[in-house]
Coordinates of C-alpha atoms and ligand atoms in Angstrom, one line a residue:
M1 CA 2.5 16.1 -18.3
Y2 CA 1.1 13.6 -20.8
N3 CA 2.6 11.7 -23.6
S4 CA 0.7 10.2 -26.5
S5 CA 1.5 7.7 -29.1
V6 CA 0.0 5.3 -31.6
I7 CA 0.5 1.6 -31.2
G8 CA 0.6 -0.7 -34.3
G9 CA 0.5 1.2 -37.5
S10 CA -0.9 -1.7 -39.4
V11 CA -4.4 -2.8 -38.6
S12 CA -5.0 -6.5 -39.3
T13 CA -8.8 -6.5 -39.2
S14 CA -11.3 -4.6 -41.4
D15 CA -12.4 -2.7 -38.3
S16 CA -10.6 0.6 -38.4
R17 CA -11.8 2.0 -35.1
L18 CA -9.2 3.6 -32.8
F19 CA -9.3 3.6 -29.0
V20 CA -7.4 5.8 -26.6
Y21 CA -6.0 4.0 -23.5
E22 CA -5.1 6.1 -20.5
V23 CA -2.3 4.3 -18.8
E24 CA -0.7 4.9 -15.4
G25 CA 2.5 3.6 -13.9
L26 CA 4.6 2.8 -16.9
G27 CA 8.3 3.4 -16.3
S28 CA 9.4 2.9 -19.8
T29 CA 8.1 1.3 -22.9
D30 CA 9.7 -1.3 -25.2
G31 CA 10.1 1.1 -28.0
S32 CA 6.8 0.7 -29.7
A33 CA 5.4 3.7 -27.9
A34 CA 6.8 7.1 -27.1
P35 CA 8.7 7.3 -23.8
V36 CA 6.6 8.0 -20.7
R37 CA 7.1 9.2 -17.2
Q38 CA 6.9 7.3 -14.0
S39 CA 4.1 9.5 -12.6
G40 CA 1.1 10.9 -14.5
S41 CA -0.8 9.3 -17.4
T42 CA 0.1 8.3 -20.8
F43 CA -2.4 8.3 -23.6
V44 CA -1.9 5.6 -26.2
T45 CA -4.0 5.2 -29.3
V46 CA -4.7 1.6 -30.2
P47 CA -6.4 0.2 -33.3
Y48 CA -9.3 -2.1 -32.5
G49 CA -7.4 -5.2 -33.9
R50 CA -4.5 -4.7 -31.5
M51 CA -6.4 -4.1 -28.3
A52 CA -5.9 -7.5 -26.6
E53 CA -2.2 -7.5 -27.5
E54 CA -1.7 -4.0 -26.2
T55 CA -3.6 -4.6 -23.0
R56 CA -1.3 -7.6 -22.3
R57 CA 1.8 -5.6 -23.1
I58 CA 0.8 -2.8 -20.7
M59 CA 0.0 -5.3 -17.9
R60 CA 3.3 -7.0 -18.5
M61 CA 5.1 -3.8 -18.1
G62 CA 3.3 -3.1 -14.8
G63 CA 1.1 -0.3 -16.3
K64 CA -2.5 0.2 -15.2
I65 CA -5.2 1.0 -17.8
V66 CA -7.3 3.7 -16.1
S67 CA -9.7 4.1 -18.9
I68 CA -10.4 3.2 -22.5
R69 CA -12.4 5.4 -24.7
A70 CA -13.2 5.6 -28.4
A71 CA -10.9 8.0 -30.3
N72 CA -12.6 11.0 -31.8
G73 CA -14.4 10.1 -34.9
N74 CA -15.3 6.6 -33.9
N75 CA -18.9 5.4 -33.9
S76 CA -18.5 3.5 -30.7
T77 CA -18.5 5.4 -27.4
A78 CA -18.9 2.4 -25.1
P79 CA -16.0 2.2 -22.6
V80 CA -14.3 -1.2 -22.7
I81 CA -12.9 -0.9 -19.2
Q82 CA -14.5 1.2 -16.6
S83 CA -12.3 3.9 -15.1
A84 CA -12.0 4.4 -11.3
P85 CA -14.5 7.0 -10.0
A86 CA -13.0 10.4 -9.5
A87 CA -11.8 11.0 -5.9
S88 CA -14.3 13.6 -5.1
K89 CA -15.6 12.3 -1.7
P90 CA -14.9 14.1 1.5
M91 CA -11.6 13.2 3.2
A92 CA -13.2 11.5 6.3
E93 CA -15.2 9.0 4.2
T94 CA -12.3 8.4 1.8
K95 CA -10.1 7.6 4.7
A96 CA -12.5 5.3 6.4
K97 CA -13.2 3.2 3.3
A98 CA -10.5 1.0 1.9
K99 CA -9.9 1.6 -1.8
K100 CA -11.9 -0.8 -3.8
P101 CA -9.6 -3.0 -5.7
G102 CA -10.0 -3.9 -9.4
A103 CA -10.9 -0.6 -11.0
N104 CA -8.7 -1.5 -13.9
V105 CA -9.6 -5.1 -14.2
P106 CA -11.1 -6.3 -17.5
I107 CA -14.8 -7.1 -17.2
N108 CA -17.4 -8.6 -19.7
I109 CA -15.3 -8.2 -22.8
Y110 CA -17.4 -11.0 -24.3
K111 CA -21.1 -11.1 -23.5
P112 CA -23.5 -14.1 -23.9
K113 CA -25.0 -12.8 -27.1
T114 CA -21.5 -12.5 -28.7
P115 CA -19.3 -15.0 -27.0
Y116 CA -15.7 -15.7 -27.9
L117 CA -15.2 -19.0 -29.6
G118 CA -12.2 -20.6 -28.0
E119 CA -10.7 -23.8 -29.2
C120 CA -10.1 -26.5 -26.5
L121 CA -6.4 -27.2 -26.6
S122 CA -6.2 -29.9 -24.0
N123 CA -8.4 -31.7 -21.5
D124 CA -6.5 -33.7 -18.8
A125 CA -7.7 -35.7 -15.8
L126 CA -6.7 -34.3 -12.5
V127 CA -7.9 -37.0 -10.1
A128 CA -5.4 -39.9 -9.7
E129 CA -6.3 -43.5 -9.6
G130 CA -8.4 -44.5 -6.6
G131 CA -9.8 -40.9 -6.2
V132 CA -13.4 -39.8 -6.1
G133 CA -15.2 -38.3 -9.1
D134 CA -13.8 -36.7 -12.3
V135 CA -12.1 -33.4 -12.4
Q136 CA -10.4 -32.1 -15.5
H137 CA -7.9 -29.4 -16.3
I138 CA -9.0 -27.8 -19.5
K139 CA -7.1 -25.2 -21.6
F140 CA -8.6 -22.9 -24.2
D141 CA -6.9 -20.9 -27.0
L142 CA -7.5 -17.1 -26.7
S143 CA -5.2 -16.0 -29.5
E144 CA -8.0 -15.2 -31.9
G145 CA -9.7 -12.6 -29.8
D146 CA -9.4 -9.8 -27.2
L147 CA -10.2 -11.8 -24.0
T148 CA -7.8 -10.8 -21.2
Y149 CA -8.2 -11.5 -17.5
V150 CA -6.4 -11.5 -14.2
E151 CA -6.0 -14.0 -11.4
G152 CA -9.1 -14.6 -9.4
Q153 CA -11.6 -13.9 -12.2
S154 CA -14.0 -16.3 -13.8
I155 CA -15.3 -16.9 -17.3
G156 CA -18.6 -18.1 -18.5
I157 CA -19.2 -21.2 -20.6
I158 CA -22.3 -21.7 -22.7
P159 CA -22.7 -25.5 -23.3
E160 CA -23.9 -26.7 -26.7
G161 CA -27.5 -27.8 -27.1
T162 CA -30.8 -26.7 -25.6
D163 CA -32.6 -27.0 -22.3
D164 CA -35.9 -28.8 -21.6
N165 CA -37.8 -25.8 -23.0
G166 CA -35.9 -25.9 -26.3
K167 CA -34.0 -22.7 -25.4
P168 CA -30.2 -22.4 -25.7
H169 CA -28.5 -23.4 -22.4
K170 CA -27.6 -20.5 -20.0
L171 CA -23.9 -19.9 -19.2
R172 CA -22.2 -21.4 -16.2
L173 CA -19.3 -19.7 -14.4
Y174 CA -15.9 -21.3 -13.8
S175 CA -13.0 -19.8 -11.8
I176 CA -9.9 -19.3 -14.0
A177 CA -7.1 -21.7 -12.9
S178 CA -4.3 -20.0 -14.9
T179 CA -2.5 -16.7 -14.4
R180 CA -3.2 -13.8 -16.7
H181 CA -0.3 -15.1 -18.9
G182 CA -1.9 -18.6 -19.2
D183 CA -0.3 -22.0 -18.6
D184 CA 2.3 -21.5 -21.4
V185 CA 3.1 -17.9 -20.2
D186 CA 2.5 -16.6 -23.7
D187 CA -0.7 -14.7 -23.0
K188 CA -2.7 -16.9 -25.4
T189 CA -4.6 -19.3 -23.2
V190 CA -7.0 -19.6 -20.2
S191 CA -7.4 -22.8 -18.1
L192 CA -10.2 -24.2 -16.0
C193 CA -10.5 -26.8 -13.3
V194 CA -13.9 -28.5 -13.7
R195 CA -15.6 -31.2 -11.7
Q196 CA -18.2 -33.2 -13.5
L197 CA -21.4 -32.8 -11.5
T198 CA -23.4 -36.0 -11.0
Y199 CA -26.3 -36.6 -8.6
K200 CA -29.2 -38.9 -8.0
H201 CA -32.6 -37.8 -9.0
P202 CA -34.4 -37.3 -5.7
E203 CA -37.4 -39.5 -6.7
S204 CA -36.3 -41.9 -9.4
G205 CA -32.8 -42.4 -8.0
E206 CA -31.5 -42.1 -11.6
T207 CA -28.0 -40.7 -12.0
I208 CA -28.1 -37.2 -13.6
N209 CA -25.1 -35.6 -15.1
G210 CA -24.7 -31.8 -14.9
V211 CA -25.2 -30.2 -18.3
C212 CA -22.2 -27.9 -18.6
S213 CA -19.7 -29.7 -16.4
T214 CA -20.3 -32.9 -18.4
Y215 CA -20.0 -31.0 -21.6
L216 CA -16.6 -29.6 -20.5
C217 CA -15.2 -32.7 -18.9
N218 CA -15.9 -34.7 -22.2
L219 CA -14.6 -32.0 -24.6
E220 CA -12.4 -33.2 -27.3
P221 CA -9.3 -31.0 -28.1
G222 CA -10.1 -29.0 -31.2
T223 CA -13.7 -28.3 -30.2
K224 CA -14.6 -24.6 -30.2
V225 CA -16.4 -23.5 -27.1
K226 CA -18.5 -20.4 -26.4
I227 CA -16.8 -18.3 -23.7
T228 CA -18.0 -15.1 -22.0
G229 CA -16.4 -12.7 -19.5
P230 CA -14.2 -12.3 -17.8
V231 CA -16.2 -11.5 -14.6
G232 CA -15.6 -11.1 -10.9
K233 CA -13.6 -8.8 -8.7
E234 CA -14.2 -10.6 -5.4
M235 CA -11.2 -12.8 -5.6
L236 CA -8.5 -10.5 -6.9
L237 CA -5.0 -10.9 -5.5
P238 CA -3.5 -7.9 -3.7
E239 CA -0.8 -6.2 -5.7
D240 CA 1.4 -6.0 -2.7
P241 CA 4.2 -8.6 -3.0
D242 CA 4.6 -8.6 0.8
A243 CA 0.9 -9.5 1.4
K244 CA 0.0 -12.5 3.5
V245 CA -2.5 -14.6 1.6
I246 CA -4.4 -17.3 3.4
M247 CA -6.3 -19.6 1.1
M248 CA -9.0 -22.0 2.2
G249 CA -10.2 -24.3 -0.6
T250 CA -12.1 -27.5 -1.2
G251 CA -12.1 -29.5 -4.4
T252 CA -12.2 -27.3 -7.5
G253 CA -12.0 -24.3 -5.1
I254 CA -8.3 -24.7 -5.8
A255 CA -8.7 -23.1 -9.2
P256 CA -8.1 -19.4 -8.3
F257 CA -5.4 -20.4 -5.8
R258 CA -3.5 -22.2 -8.4
A259 CA -3.4 -19.0 -10.4
Y260 CA -2.2 -17.0 -7.4
L261 CA 0.5 -19.6 -6.5
W262 CA 1.8 -19.8 -10.0
R263 CA 2.0 -16.0 -10.1
M264 CA 3.9 -16.0 -6.8
F265 CA 6.2 -18.9 -7.2
K266 CA 6.6 -20.3 -10.8
D267 CA 9.9 -19.4 -12.3
R268 CA 8.6 -18.3 -15.7
E269 CA 5.8 -16.3 -14.1
R270 CA 8.3 -14.5 -11.9
E271 CA 10.3 -13.6 -15.0
A272 CA 7.2 -12.3 -16.7
N273 CA 6.2 -10.1 -13.7
P274 CA 9.4 -8.4 -12.5
D275 CA 7.2 -5.9 -10.6
Y276 CA 5.6 -8.7 -8.6
S277 CA 8.3 -10.6 -6.8
F278 CA 6.4 -12.2 -4.0
K279 CA 8.1 -12.1 -0.6
G280 CA 5.1 -12.4 1.7
L281 CA 3.4 -15.5 3.0
A282 CA 1.0 -17.8 1.2
W283 CA -0.8 -20.4 3.3
L284 CA -3.1 -22.9 1.5
F285 CA -5.5 -25.1 3.4
F286 CA -6.8 -27.6 0.9
G287 CA -9.7 -30.0 1.7
V288 CA -10.2 -33.1 -0.4
P289 CA -11.7 -36.6 0.2
K290 CA -8.7 -38.7 -0.6
T291 CA -5.0 -38.3 -1.5
P292 CA -5.6 -39.0 -5.2
N293 CA -8.0 -36.0 -5.1
I294 CA -5.3 -33.5 -4.2
L295 CA -5.6 -31.6 -7.5
Y296 CA -2.2 -30.2 -8.8
K297 CA -0.5 -32.1 -6.0
E298 CA 2.9 -32.2 -7.7
E299 CA 3.0 -28.6 -8.6
L300 CA 1.9 -27.5 -5.1
E301 CA 4.5 -29.6 -3.4
E302 CA 7.2 -28.5 -5.8
M303 CA 6.5 -24.8 -5.1
Q304 CA 6.3 -25.5 -1.4
A305 CA 9.7 -27.3 -1.4
K306 CA 11.3 -24.4 -3.3
Y307 CA 9.8 -21.6 -1.2
P308 CA 9.4 -23.2 2.3
D309 CA 9.6 -19.8 4.0
N310 CA 6.9 -18.2 1.9
F311 CA 4.5 -21.1 1.2
R312 CA 2.8 -23.3 3.7
L313 CA 0.6 -26.1 2.5
T314 CA -1.9 -27.8 4.9
Y315 CA -4.1 -30.6 3.6
A316 CA -7.4 -31.8 5.2
I317 CA -8.0 -35.3 3.7
S318 CA -11.4 -36.2 5.1
R319 CA -11.5 -39.9 4.4
E320 CA -7.9 -40.6 5.4
Q321 CA -7.2 -38.3 8.3
Q322 CA -8.9 -38.0 11.7
N323 CA -9.8 -34.8 13.5
S324 CA -9.1 -34.4 17.3
E325 CA -12.4 -36.0 18.1
G326 CA -11.8 -39.1 16.0
G327 CA -14.1 -38.0 13.1
R328 CA -13.3 -37.2 9.5
M329 CA -10.8 -34.4 8.9
Y330 CA -12.6 -31.6 7.1
I331 CA -11.1 -28.2 6.3
Q332 CA -12.7 -26.5 9.3
H333 CA -10.9 -28.9 11.7
R334 CA -7.6 -27.9 10.2
I335 CA -8.6 -24.2 10.6
A336 CA -9.6 -25.0 14.3
E337 CA -6.2 -26.6 14.8
Y338 CA -4.3 -23.5 13.6
A339 CA -6.9 -21.0 14.7
D340 CA -4.8 -19.0 17.2
E341 CA -2.0 -18.6 14.7
L342 CA -4.4 -17.7 12.0
W343 CA -6.2 -15.2 14.2
S344 CA -2.9 -13.5 15.0
L345 CA -2.0 -13.4 11.2
I346 CA -5.4 -12.0 10.4
Q347 CA -5.0 -9.0 12.6
D348 CA -2.1 -7.9 10.4
Q349 CA -3.6 -5.5 7.8
K350 CA -1.4 -7.1 5.1
T351 CA -3.3 -10.3 5.5
H352 CA -6.1 -11.4 3.1
V353 CA -8.3 -14.4 3.5
Y354 CA -9.8 -16.3 0.5
I355 CA -12.4 -19.0 0.7
C356 CA -13.3 -20.9 -2.4
G357 CA -15.2 -24.2 -3.1
L358 CA -18.2 -25.9 -1.6
R359 CA -21.1 -23.7 -0.7
G360 CA -21.5 -23.6 3.1
M361 CA -17.8 -24.2 3.9
E362 CA -17.6 -20.7 5.5
G363 CA -19.7 -21.9 8.5
G364 CA -17.1 -24.1 10.0
I365 CA -14.3 -21.7 9.3
D366 CA -16.2 -18.9 11.1
E367 CA -16.8 -21.2 14.1
A368 CA -13.1 -21.9 14.5
L369 CA -12.1 -18.2 14.2
T370 CA -14.9 -17.1 16.5
A371 CA -13.3 -19.1 19.3
A372 CA -9.8 -17.8 18.6
A373 CA -10.9 -14.2 18.4
A374 CA -13.0 -14.5 21.6
K375 CA -9.9 -15.5 23.5
T376 CA -8.6 -12.0 22.9
G377 CA -12.0 -10.4 23.6
V378 CA -12.9 -9.7 19.9
N379 CA -16.2 -10.5 18.3
W380 CA -15.4 -12.4 15.2
D381 CA -18.6 -11.5 13.3
E382 CA -17.9 -7.8 13.7
Y383 CA -14.2 -8.2 12.8
R384 CA -15.0 -10.2 9.7
R385 CA -17.5 -7.6 8.6
D386 CA -14.7 -4.9 8.9
M387 CA -12.3 -7.2 7.0
K388 CA -14.9 -7.5 4.2
K389 CA -15.3 -3.7 4.1
G390 CA -11.5 -3.4 4.0
H391 CA -11.4 -5.9 1.1
R392 CA -9.4 -8.4 3.1
W393 CA -12.1 -11.2 3.4
H394 CA -12.9 -12.8 0.0
V395 CA -15.5 -15.6 -0.4
E396 CA -16.5 -17.4 -3.6
T397 CA -18.4 -20.6 -2.9
Y398 CA -20.8 -22.4 -5.2
Ligands
FAD401 C1 -18.3 -17.9 -9.4 C2 -18.4 -19.4 -9.7 C3 -17.3 -20.1 -9.9 C4 -17.3 -21.5 -10.2 N1 -16.2 -22.2 -10.4 C5 -16.2 -23.5 -10.7 C6 -15.0 -24.2 -10.9 O1 -13.9 -23.6 -10.9 N2 -15.1 -25.5 -11.2 C7 -16.3 -26.2 -11.2 O2 -16.3 -27.4 -11.5 N3 -17.5 -25.5 -11.0 C8 -17.5 -24.2 -10.7 N4 -18.6 -23.5 -10.5 C9 -19.9 -24.3 -10.6 C10 -20.4 -24.3 -12.1 O3 -20.8 -22.9 -12.4 C11 -21.6 -25.1 -12.3 O4 -22.6 -24.8 -11.4 C12 -21.3 -26.6 -12.2 O5 -20.4 -27.0 -13.1 C13 -22.6 -27.4 -12.4 O6 -23.1 -27.0 -13.7 P1 -23.8 -28.1 -14.6 O7 -24.3 -27.4 -15.8 O8 -22.9 -29.3 -14.9 O9 -25.0 -28.6 -13.8 P2 -26.6 -28.4 -14.0 O10 -27.0 -29.2 -15.1 O11 -26.8 -26.9 -14.1 O12 -27.1 -28.9 -12.7 C14 -27.1 -28.1 -11.5 C15 -28.4 -28.2 -10.9 O13 -28.6 -29.6 -10.6 C16 -29.4 -29.7 -9.4 N5 -28.6 -30.5 -8.4 C17 -27.3 -30.5 -8.2 N6 -26.9 -31.3 -7.2 C18 -28.1 -31.9 -6.9 C19 -28.4 -32.9 -5.9 N7 -27.4 -33.5 -5.2 N8 -29.7 -33.3 -5.8 C20 -30.6 -32.7 -6.5 N9 -30.4 -31.8 -7.4 C21 -29.1 -31.4 -7.6 C22 -29.5 -28.3 -8.9 O14 -30.8 -27.8 -9.3 C23 -28.5 -27.5 -9.6 O15 -28.8 -26.2 -9.7 C24 -18.6 -22.2 -10.2 C25 -19.7 -21.4 -9.9 C26 -19.7 -20.1 -9.7 C27 -20.9 -19.3 -9.4

């Protein structure tokens, strides 16, 4: 049994196209749409100018947008969000394969040729005095467009200017550090956590600043920035509020984890997501060079103090702490320290592992878990491959 309704009678843009959203899982609506049932789909007709707003509203209400298509009579036929493939596979295969997450997640709403112009609202230093390098928390306004996203996705930034060949710069990807509701929980912003890349020229020794990271770290509030995306389904958070979420991050790899942890533990987020009341376990391993480099330290420790049974926080501070062999404490040493406990957690099907940050950090983590799994007669490589197939092992390193 389907219901159908039209959202937003007045269209604020000159674009009069209408789109039909197929939505699942809405219990009731806030009155702007016809009542719907718990099971089955609802079809909602949305004017072009209200699409972003309506998507947010549906997500807030716990609904899932299964597909979006142009209403009859529209010129456009391009789907905005891909629908999940029909379940037509044989039973055995369907059973063996874990359901791929993210079928309803927004992707590529803004492409490089037609980026969204988002105003920088704030740009704040994250590294405290005495720390190494520059890392900034940068917030952009999304209220003028249709860009929606979920925790674990990234956006693209196209820096101003041209490259050595006189061509416009290519986009760079950045993990989103805010929840889908944004830092102000008003569905109007997106935030990034960006480290300025600097390195020495291999021959001349001259210091070179990365193009896009330098552009972003020096942005003045008020500047409009070309934004693309969102992209990425690798780092999505399981919807299960009882999940066990193990996060291993270095440096700006904290960005998606900040979004997860806010969603799980921040008061205003919990109010905004009544269907996601996290009761599982979140365990963050965070590797940084020095204490002043613990990005978002206060927020993390505040959440940990408030939810001590649900949130464990383990730092690896390489230049201040020593590993068991007297060397610098890197994240893999902390993983090795807790490897038996982690291995036992990992065997629970509700456990997801996320790795984000420096490229190459997986190697040390694998080594530690190989030893722990071997003690129970399990080959870690094979086990990790199965976890990956089951969408429980998530890596985004750069
Ligand atoms: C999915 C994804 C998510 C990401 N998320 C984040 C994030 O949340 N925060 C963040 O800060 N970054 C993130 N990045 C990295 C980001 O996309 C950029 O790569 C980074 O900011 C550098 O871009 P840039 O334009 O400043 O550097 P560029 O000007 O593009 O310079 C980078 C290039 O410089 C060269 N180079 C770099 N280091 C050296 C060296 N030591 N010696 C010699 N040559 C060198 C290499 O050729 C390299 O390709 C992410 C990347 C990906 C793929």
